[in-house]
Amino acid sequence: MLIDTYGRVATDLRVSLTDRCNLRCTYCMPEEGLQWLAKPDLLTDDEIVRLIRIAVTQLGITEVRFTGGEPLLRPGLVGIVERVAQLEPRPQMSLTTNGIGLKRTAAALKQAGLDRVNVSLDTLRPDVFKTLTRRDRHKDVIAGLEAASEAGLTPVKVNSVLMPGLNDDEAPELLAWAVEHDYELRFIEQMPLDAQHGWKRDGMITAGDILASLRTRFALTAEGSGERGSAPAERWLVDGGPQRVGVIASVTRPFCSACDRTRLTADGQVRTCLFASEETDLRAALRSDSGDDEIARIWKLAMWGKKAGSGLDDPTFLQPERPMSAIGG
């Protein structure tokens, strides 16, 4: 069991499969990209599957989320999913993606055992998409969403970040579109995870701003606290339901007290929090022929030291040095 000193138990594992991405979102990385991890530094497919197996069979993990960078860029992704699906007990598996490669991979991922996907899409306007991502791939994301739905990777969740002066007026339009297509929309407050450290608390679009905008067009009814559990998103019924919309307010409404996540970076580091300043190296243990019990012990010790909160609610917060693409969202 992965328990910390505050009594929280981690059952949700986020696994970054690569630090690379085929977009250059302004809130994540500079236009020229980043210095990518060298291939020898990345975990191999076998190493990833071994760590997930240890997490599932010895540490109580019941959910695995594959992230990046962009996880669809990982050549062995389908094979990794297929092998994890064969574990006993079998964990629930999901994938967070920008959706660009989803049209060609959705069916294979479903067949391999993937349960569902989260697709990042911040705008319905192709020109705004190009400005935000520095790539002209909006139609590919839309096609990827449709393919995921057709393949049965449901519920298909759409993650949107609203940026001042770019897409901050799109919340109602995005929700109407999501309801029409039976996607579950989740707005995420912009977080300080950009490589160029350009994030500023002042002027960011808050959960309150988002809800106020949505209520100009929709009646929102809050779900009870019992429905949320440890999920990061607060959810509302849209016009009485059954459709829902979520808001992940990491900055203005932190949910750290209910956190059940542990994170594994693409180079084999355990992170107790997305905003942690420290990491614990599992790659070294893997490559020094440590046994499963020893790796589990190191992982438990790392999680035991998890801090009470992310620190995002502190005005003096300093963001991690590693960008989101290297950590995993």
Tab-separated table of C-alpha atoms in Angstrom:
chain	number	residue	atom	x	y	z
A	1	MET	CA	0.000	0.000	0.000
A	2	LEU	CA	1.231	3.495	-0.894
A	3	ILE	CA	0.225	5.509	2.165
A	4	ASP	CA	1.560	8.863	3.358
A	5	THR	CA	1.818	10.475	6.772
A	6	TYR	CA	-1.530	12.230	6.258
A	7	GLY	CA	-3.373	8.945	5.767
A	8	ARG	CA	-3.884	9.303	2.016
A	9	VAL	CA	-3.597	6.098	-0.003
A	10	ALA	CA	-2.435	6.223	-3.624
A	11	THR	CA	-4.410	3.913	-5.902
A	12	ASP	CA	-4.062	5.905	-9.157
A	13	LEU	CA	-0.766	5.689	-11.076
A	14	ARG	CA	0.080	8.242	-13.776
A	15	VAL	CA	2.781	6.943	-16.137
A	16	SER	CA	4.583	9.319	-18.496
A	17	LEU	CA	5.683	7.326	-21.553
A	18	THR	CA	7.669	10.070	-23.283
A	19	ASP	CA	8.634	13.699	-22.829
A	20	ARG	CA	8.181	14.390	-26.547
A	21	CYS	CA	5.158	16.096	-28.071
A	22	ASN	CA	4.018	17.015	-31.582
A	23	LEU	CA	2.387	20.261	-30.433
A	24	ARG	CA	3.977	23.364	-28.916
A	25	CYS	CA	1.205	24.657	-26.663
A	26	THR	CA	2.026	28.096	-25.357
A	27	TYR	CA	1.238	27.126	-21.755
A	28	CYS	CA	3.534	24.082	-21.867
A	29	MET	CA	6.694	24.653	-23.901
A	30	PRO	CA	8.523	27.134	-26.127
A	31	GLU	CA	8.046	27.148	-29.889
A	32	GLU	CA	11.438	25.564	-30.521
A	33	GLY	CA	10.622	22.654	-28.221
A	34	LEU	CA	12.818	21.337	-25.426
A	35	GLN	CA	15.961	19.315	-24.960
A	36	TRP	CA	14.416	15.847	-25.026
A	37	LEU	CA	15.527	13.015	-22.805
A	38	ALA	CA	18.172	10.787	-24.353
A	39	LYS	CA	16.870	7.339	-25.324
A	40	PRO	CA	19.060	5.479	-22.771
A	41	ASP	CA	17.507	7.607	-20.022
A	42	LEU	CA	13.959	6.553	-20.920
A	43	LEU	CA	12.423	3.484	-19.375
A	44	THR	CA	12.121	0.573	-21.794
A	45	ASP	CA	8.769	-1.074	-22.457
A	46	ASP	CA	9.777	-4.003	-20.229
A	47	GLU	CA	10.784	-1.647	-17.418
A	48	ILE	CA	7.503	0.251	-17.611
A	49	VAL	CA	5.458	-2.946	-17.509
A	50	ARG	CA	7.523	-4.275	-14.607
A	51	LEU	CA	6.985	-1.143	-12.537
A	52	ILE	CA	3.270	-1.149	-13.272
A	53	ARG	CA	3.123	-4.836	-12.304
A	54	ILE	CA	4.815	-4.083	-8.981
A	55	ALA	CA	2.452	-1.172	-8.395
A	56	VAL	CA	-0.637	-3.272	-9.145
A	57	THR	CA	0.298	-6.549	-7.461
A	58	GLN	CA	2.199	-5.232	-4.432
A	59	LEU	CA	1.224	-1.606	-3.848
A	60	GLY	CA	-2.547	-1.468	-4.323
A	61	ILE	CA	-2.736	0.480	-7.588
A	62	THR	CA	-6.131	-0.005	-9.267
A	63	GLU	CA	-6.005	2.661	-12.013
A	64	VAL	CA	-3.258	3.417	-14.534
A	65	ARG	CA	-3.248	6.562	-16.683
A	66	PHE	CA	-0.748	6.781	-19.555
A	67	THR	CA	0.469	10.324	-20.215
A	68	GLY	CA	3.366	12.152	-21.865
A	69	GLY	CA	4.448	14.419	-23.430
A	70	GLU	CA	2.220	12.842	-26.043
A	71	PRO	CA	1.887	9.110	-25.259
A	72	LEU	CA	0.743	8.209	-28.781
A	73	LEU	CA	4.324	8.976	-29.880
A	74	ARG	CA	5.554	5.972	-27.883
A	75	PRO	CA	6.177	3.202	-30.461
A	76	GLY	CA	5.411	0.380	-28.012
A	77	LEU	CA	2.230	1.884	-26.563
A	78	VAL	CA	-0.244	-0.728	-27.807
A	79	GLY	CA	1.980	-3.540	-26.563
A	80	ILE	CA	2.363	-1.920	-23.156
A	81	VAL	CA	-1.415	-1.575	-22.828
A	82	GLU	CA	-1.934	-5.181	-23.895
A	83	ARG	CA	0.550	-6.472	-21.309
A	84	VAL	CA	-0.854	-4.365	-18.480
A	85	ALA	CA	-4.363	-5.585	-19.334
A	86	GLN	CA	-3.194	-9.122	-18.581
A	87	LEU	CA	-2.210	-8.306	-14.993
A	88	GLU	CA	-4.146	-9.787	-12.101
A	89	PRO	CA	-5.892	-7.904	-10.691
A	90	ARG	CA	-6.485	-5.970	-13.898
A	91	PRO	CA	-6.245	-2.190	-13.407
A	92	GLN	CA	-8.516	0.299	-15.139
A	93	MET	CA	-6.511	1.955	-17.928
A	94	SER	CA	-6.893	5.368	-19.519
A	95	LEU	CA	-4.823	7.645	-21.728
A	96	THR	CA	-4.374	11.409	-21.823
A	97	THR	CA	-3.578	12.586	-25.360
A	98	ASN	CA	-3.693	15.590	-27.650
A	99	GLY	CA	-5.702	13.389	-30.009
A	100	ILE	CA	-3.639	13.962	-33.150
A	101	GLY	CA	-2.749	10.281	-33.629
A	102	LEU	CA	-5.938	8.866	-32.170
A	103	LYS	CA	-7.774	8.267	-35.447
A	104	ARG	CA	-5.262	5.619	-36.495
A	105	THR	CA	-4.730	4.060	-33.051
A	106	ALA	CA	-8.084	4.162	-31.223
A	107	ALA	CA	-9.324	0.757	-32.425
A	108	ALA	CA	-6.010	-0.966	-31.682
A	109	LEU	CA	-5.835	0.574	-28.208
A	110	LYS	CA	-9.363	-0.562	-27.419
A	111	GLN	CA	-8.588	-4.071	-28.618
A	112	ALA	CA	-5.427	-4.102	-26.484
A	113	GLY	CA	-7.474	-3.298	-23.386
A	114	LEU	CA	-7.530	0.464	-22.961
A	115	ASP	CA	-10.741	1.558	-21.241
A	116	ARG	CA	-11.067	5.247	-22.107
A	117	VAL	CA	-9.295	8.444	-23.177
A	118	ASN	CA	-8.934	12.071	-22.127
A	119	VAL	CA	-8.320	14.351	-25.110
A	120	SER	CA	-6.965	17.878	-24.773
A	121	LEU	CA	-8.813	20.437	-26.897
A	122	ASP	CA	-8.933	24.082	-25.865
A	123	THR	CA	-10.911	25.619	-28.708
A	124	LEU	CA	-13.389	24.901	-31.493
A	125	ARG	CA	-11.793	27.532	-33.720
A	126	PRO	CA	-9.003	26.245	-35.990
A	127	ASP	CA	-7.253	29.633	-36.095
A	128	VAL	CA	-7.184	29.876	-32.298
A	129	PHE	CA	-5.980	26.268	-32.103
A	130	LYS	CA	-3.076	27.142	-34.378
A	131	THR	CA	-2.198	30.148	-32.212
A	132	LEU	CA	-2.361	28.133	-28.979
A	133	THR	CA	-0.505	25.045	-30.217
A	134	ARG	CA	1.634	26.561	-32.988
A	135	ARG	CA	0.431	23.728	-35.231
A	136	ASP	CA	-2.416	23.501	-37.787
A	137	ARG	CA	-3.862	20.178	-36.563
A	138	HIS	CA	-7.333	21.040	-35.286
A	139	LYS	CA	-9.139	18.758	-37.732
A	140	ASP	CA	-6.936	15.838	-36.684
A	141	VAL	CA	-7.961	16.242	-33.037
A	142	ILE	CA	-11.644	16.320	-33.994
A	143	ALA	CA	-11.153	13.165	-36.080
A	144	GLY	CA	-9.349	11.521	-33.162
A	145	LEU	CA	-12.224	12.261	-30.824
A	146	GLU	CA	-14.702	10.742	-33.251
A	147	ALA	CA	-12.522	7.630	-33.627
A	148	ALA	CA	-12.258	7.214	-29.850
A	149	SER	CA	-16.023	7.369	-29.494
A	150	GLU	CA	-16.563	4.897	-32.328
A	151	ALA	CA	-14.010	2.503	-30.821
A	152	GLY	CA	-15.795	2.530	-27.461
A	153	LEU	CA	-13.092	4.333	-25.469
A	154	THR	CA	-15.810	5.894	-23.376
A	155	PRO	CA	-16.638	8.056	-21.622
A	156	VAL	CA	-14.572	10.284	-23.880
A	157	LYS	CA	-13.406	13.204	-21.761
A	158	VAL	CA	-12.240	16.508	-23.225
A	159	ASN	CA	-9.829	18.681	-21.258
A	160	SER	CA	-9.825	22.425	-21.982
A	161	VAL	CA	-7.632	25.239	-20.677
A	162	LEU	CA	-8.914	28.789	-21.136
A	163	MET	CA	-6.323	31.491	-21.810
A	164	PRO	CA	-6.924	35.246	-21.440
A	165	GLY	CA	-7.417	37.003	-24.772
A	166	LEU	CA	-7.417	33.790	-26.800
A	167	ASN	CA	-10.256	31.412	-25.942
A	168	ASP	CA	-11.597	32.783	-22.661
A	169	ASP	CA	-14.986	33.446	-24.290
A	170	GLU	CA	-15.468	29.868	-25.521
A	171	ALA	CA	-16.677	28.058	-22.401
A	172	PRO	CA	-20.411	27.969	-23.307
A	173	GLU	CA	-19.665	27.079	-26.926
A	174	LEU	CA	-17.355	24.242	-25.881
A	175	LEU	CA	-19.940	22.842	-23.482
A	176	ALA	CA	-22.750	22.947	-26.062
A	177	TRP	CA	-20.502	21.080	-28.517
A	178	ALA	CA	-19.500	18.487	-25.906
A	179	VAL	CA	-23.119	17.833	-24.944
A	180	GLU	CA	-24.051	17.426	-28.607
A	181	HIS	CA	-21.325	14.817	-29.144
A	182	ASP	CA	-21.725	13.079	-25.771
A	183	TYR	CA	-18.242	14.029	-24.575
A	184	GLU	CA	-17.621	14.888	-20.927
A	185	LEU	CA	-15.993	18.323	-20.845
A	186	ARG	CA	-13.599	19.319	-18.085
A	187	PHE	CA	-12.117	22.766	-17.784
A	188	ILE	CA	-8.692	22.957	-16.149
A	189	GLU	CA	-7.308	26.101	-14.580
A	190	GLN	CA	-4.007	26.998	-16.190
A	191	MET	CA	-1.238	25.655	-13.987
A	192	PRO	CA	2.407	26.739	-13.649
A	193	LEU	CA	3.952	23.970	-15.717
A	194	ASP	CA	5.417	25.824	-18.687
A	195	ALA	CA	9.095	25.416	-19.439
A	196	GLN	CA	9.608	29.131	-19.969
A	197	HIS	CA	8.078	29.999	-16.548
A	198	GLY	CA	5.663	32.488	-18.094
A	199	TRP	CA	2.685	31.574	-15.889
A	200	LYS	CA	1.247	34.355	-13.781
A	201	ARG	CA	-1.452	34.005	-11.151
A	202	ASP	CA	-2.843	37.462	-11.923
A	203	GLY	CA	-5.169	37.377	-14.919
A	204	MET	CA	-5.584	33.609	-15.108
A	205	ILE	CA	-9.079	32.299	-15.885
A	206	THR	CA	-10.351	30.866	-12.590
A	207	ALA	CA	-12.968	28.241	-11.839
A	208	GLY	CA	-15.264	31.042	-10.761
A	209	ASP	CA	-14.818	32.783	-14.098
A	210	ILE	CA	-15.555	29.570	-15.988
A	211	LEU	CA	-18.708	28.775	-14.035
A	212	ALA	CA	-20.007	32.321	-14.377
A	213	SER	CA	-19.535	32.108	-18.150
A	214	LEU	CA	-21.254	28.711	-18.407
A	215	ARG	CA	-24.231	29.923	-16.388
A	216	THR	CA	-24.991	32.560	-18.999
A	217	ARG	CA	-26.275	29.683	-21.158
A	218	PHE	CA	-26.784	26.612	-18.951
A	219	ALA	CA	-28.342	25.707	-15.614
A	220	LEU	CA	-25.686	23.961	-13.522
A	221	THR	CA	-26.483	21.775	-10.525
A	222	ALA	CA	-23.557	20.745	-8.326
A	223	GLU	CA	-23.054	17.048	-7.656
A	224	GLY	CA	-22.827	16.042	-4.035
A	225	SER	CA	-19.407	15.730	-2.420
A	226	GLY	CA	-19.940	11.981	-2.174
A	227	GLU	CA	-20.048	11.735	-5.964
A	228	ARG	CA	-16.623	13.336	-6.350
A	229	GLY	CA	-14.544	11.111	-4.103
A	230	SER	CA	-10.852	11.640	-4.900
A	231	ALA	CA	-11.488	12.898	-8.455
A	232	PRO	CA	-9.766	16.211	-9.242
A	233	ALA	CA	-12.813	17.630	-11.036
A	234	GLU	CA	-15.793	19.193	-9.333
A	235	ARG	CA	-18.783	18.276	-11.517
A	236	TRP	CA	-22.113	19.849	-12.327
A	237	LEU	CA	-25.203	18.447	-14.041
A	238	VAL	CA	-25.950	20.421	-17.194
A	239	ASP	CA	-29.594	21.511	-17.498
A	240	GLY	CA	-30.642	18.767	-15.111
A	241	GLY	CA	-28.454	16.051	-16.667
A	242	PRO	CA	-27.522	13.455	-17.556
A	243	GLN	CA	-24.637	15.350	-19.168
A	244	ARG	CA	-22.014	16.724	-16.808
A	245	VAL	CA	-19.286	19.327	-16.919
A	246	GLY	CA	-16.260	19.365	-14.654
A	247	VAL	CA	-13.834	22.007	-13.449
A	248	ILE	CA	-10.375	21.155	-12.132
A	249	ALA	CA	-9.449	24.137	-9.974
A	250	SER	CA	-5.918	23.171	-8.966
A	251	VAL	CA	-4.950	26.762	-8.239
A	252	THR	CA	-7.996	28.361	-6.623
A	253	ARG	CA	-9.649	25.300	-5.046
A	254	PRO	CA	-6.883	22.768	-4.252
A	255	PHE	CA	-8.028	19.194	-3.616
A	256	CYS	CA	-4.799	17.851	-2.125
A	257	SER	CA	-6.433	16.389	0.987
A	258	ALA	CA	-8.183	13.765	-1.165
A	259	CYS	CA	-5.307	13.068	-3.587
A	260	ASP	CA	-4.849	9.386	-4.447
A	261	ARG	CA	-2.177	9.711	-7.151
A	262	THR	CA	1.426	8.655	-7.580
A	263	ARG	CA	3.414	9.538	-10.685
A	264	LEU	CA	6.138	7.869	-12.704
A	265	THR	CA	8.159	9.987	-15.114
A	266	ALA	CA	9.384	8.793	-18.503
A	267	ASP	CA	12.894	8.404	-17.069
A	268	GLY	CA	11.800	6.336	-14.095
A	269	GLN	CA	11.395	8.835	-11.276
A	270	VAL	CA	8.612	8.684	-8.706
A	271	ARG	CA	6.890	12.003	-8.102
A	272	THR	CA	4.524	12.279	-5.175
A	273	CYS	CA	2.872	15.362	-6.707
A	274	LEU	CA	2.810	17.087	-10.083
A	275	PHE	CA	4.367	20.099	-8.361
A	276	ALA	CA	6.887	18.244	-6.206
A	277	SER	CA	10.426	19.605	-6.096
A	278	GLU	CA	11.916	16.181	-5.336
A	279	GLU	CA	11.941	12.838	-7.140
A	280	THR	CA	12.885	9.272	-6.168
A	281	ASP	CA	14.851	7.208	-8.672
A	282	LEU	CA	13.412	3.795	-9.525
A	283	ARG	CA	15.330	3.448	-12.784
A	284	ALA	CA	18.598	2.975	-10.921
A	285	ALA	CA	17.064	0.234	-8.820
A	286	LEU	CA	15.682	-1.474	-11.925
A	287	ARG	CA	19.032	-1.400	-13.677
A	288	SER	CA	21.013	-2.582	-10.653
A	289	ASP	CA	19.007	-5.828	-10.591
A	290	SER	CA	17.035	-4.951	-7.466
A	291	GLY	CA	14.194	-7.331	-6.721
A	292	ASP	CA	10.524	-6.416	-6.844
A	293	ASP	CA	10.311	-6.214	-3.054
A	294	GLU	CA	13.164	-3.700	-2.891
A	295	ILE	CA	11.636	-1.536	-5.627
A	296	ALA	CA	8.307	-1.637	-3.793
A	297	ARG	CA	10.067	-0.601	-0.582
A	298	ILE	CA	11.694	2.416	-2.271
A	299	TRP	CA	8.357	3.449	-3.779
A	300	LYS	CA	6.576	3.162	-0.414
A	301	LEU	CA	9.245	5.276	1.253
A	302	ALA	CA	8.907	7.962	-1.428
A	303	MET	CA	5.146	8.180	-0.972
A	304	TRP	CA	5.416	8.202	2.827
A	305	GLY	CA	7.150	11.584	2.503
A	306	LYS	CA	4.410	13.186	0.374
A	307	LYS	CA	3.683	16.748	1.442
A	308	ALA	CA	0.281	17.935	2.643
A	309	GLY	CA	-0.373	20.094	-0.412
A	310	SER	CA	0.917	21.253	-3.762
A	311	GLY	CA	1.680	24.774	-2.580
A	312	LEU	CA	-0.305	26.300	-5.450
A	313	ASP	CA	-2.434	28.269	-3.022
A	314	ASP	CA	0.697	30.021	-1.731
A	315	PRO	CA	1.290	33.348	-3.579
A	316	THR	CA	5.058	32.738	-3.277
A	317	PHE	CA	4.843	29.333	-5.005
A	318	LEU	CA	7.808	28.468	-7.212
A	319	GLN	CA	7.031	26.071	-10.038
A	320	PRO	CA	9.038	22.886	-10.695
A	321	GLU	CA	12.088	23.185	-12.887
A	322	ARG	CA	11.012	20.260	-15.068
A	323	PRO	CA	8.286	21.142	-17.613
A	324	MET	CA	5.022	19.221	-17.832
A	325	SER	CA	6.193	17.255	-20.857
A	326	ALA	CA	8.918	15.630	-18.754
A	327	ILE	CA	6.722	15.015	-15.716
A	328	GLY	CA	3.430	13.805	-17.140
A	329	GLY	CA	0.094	15.579	-16.712
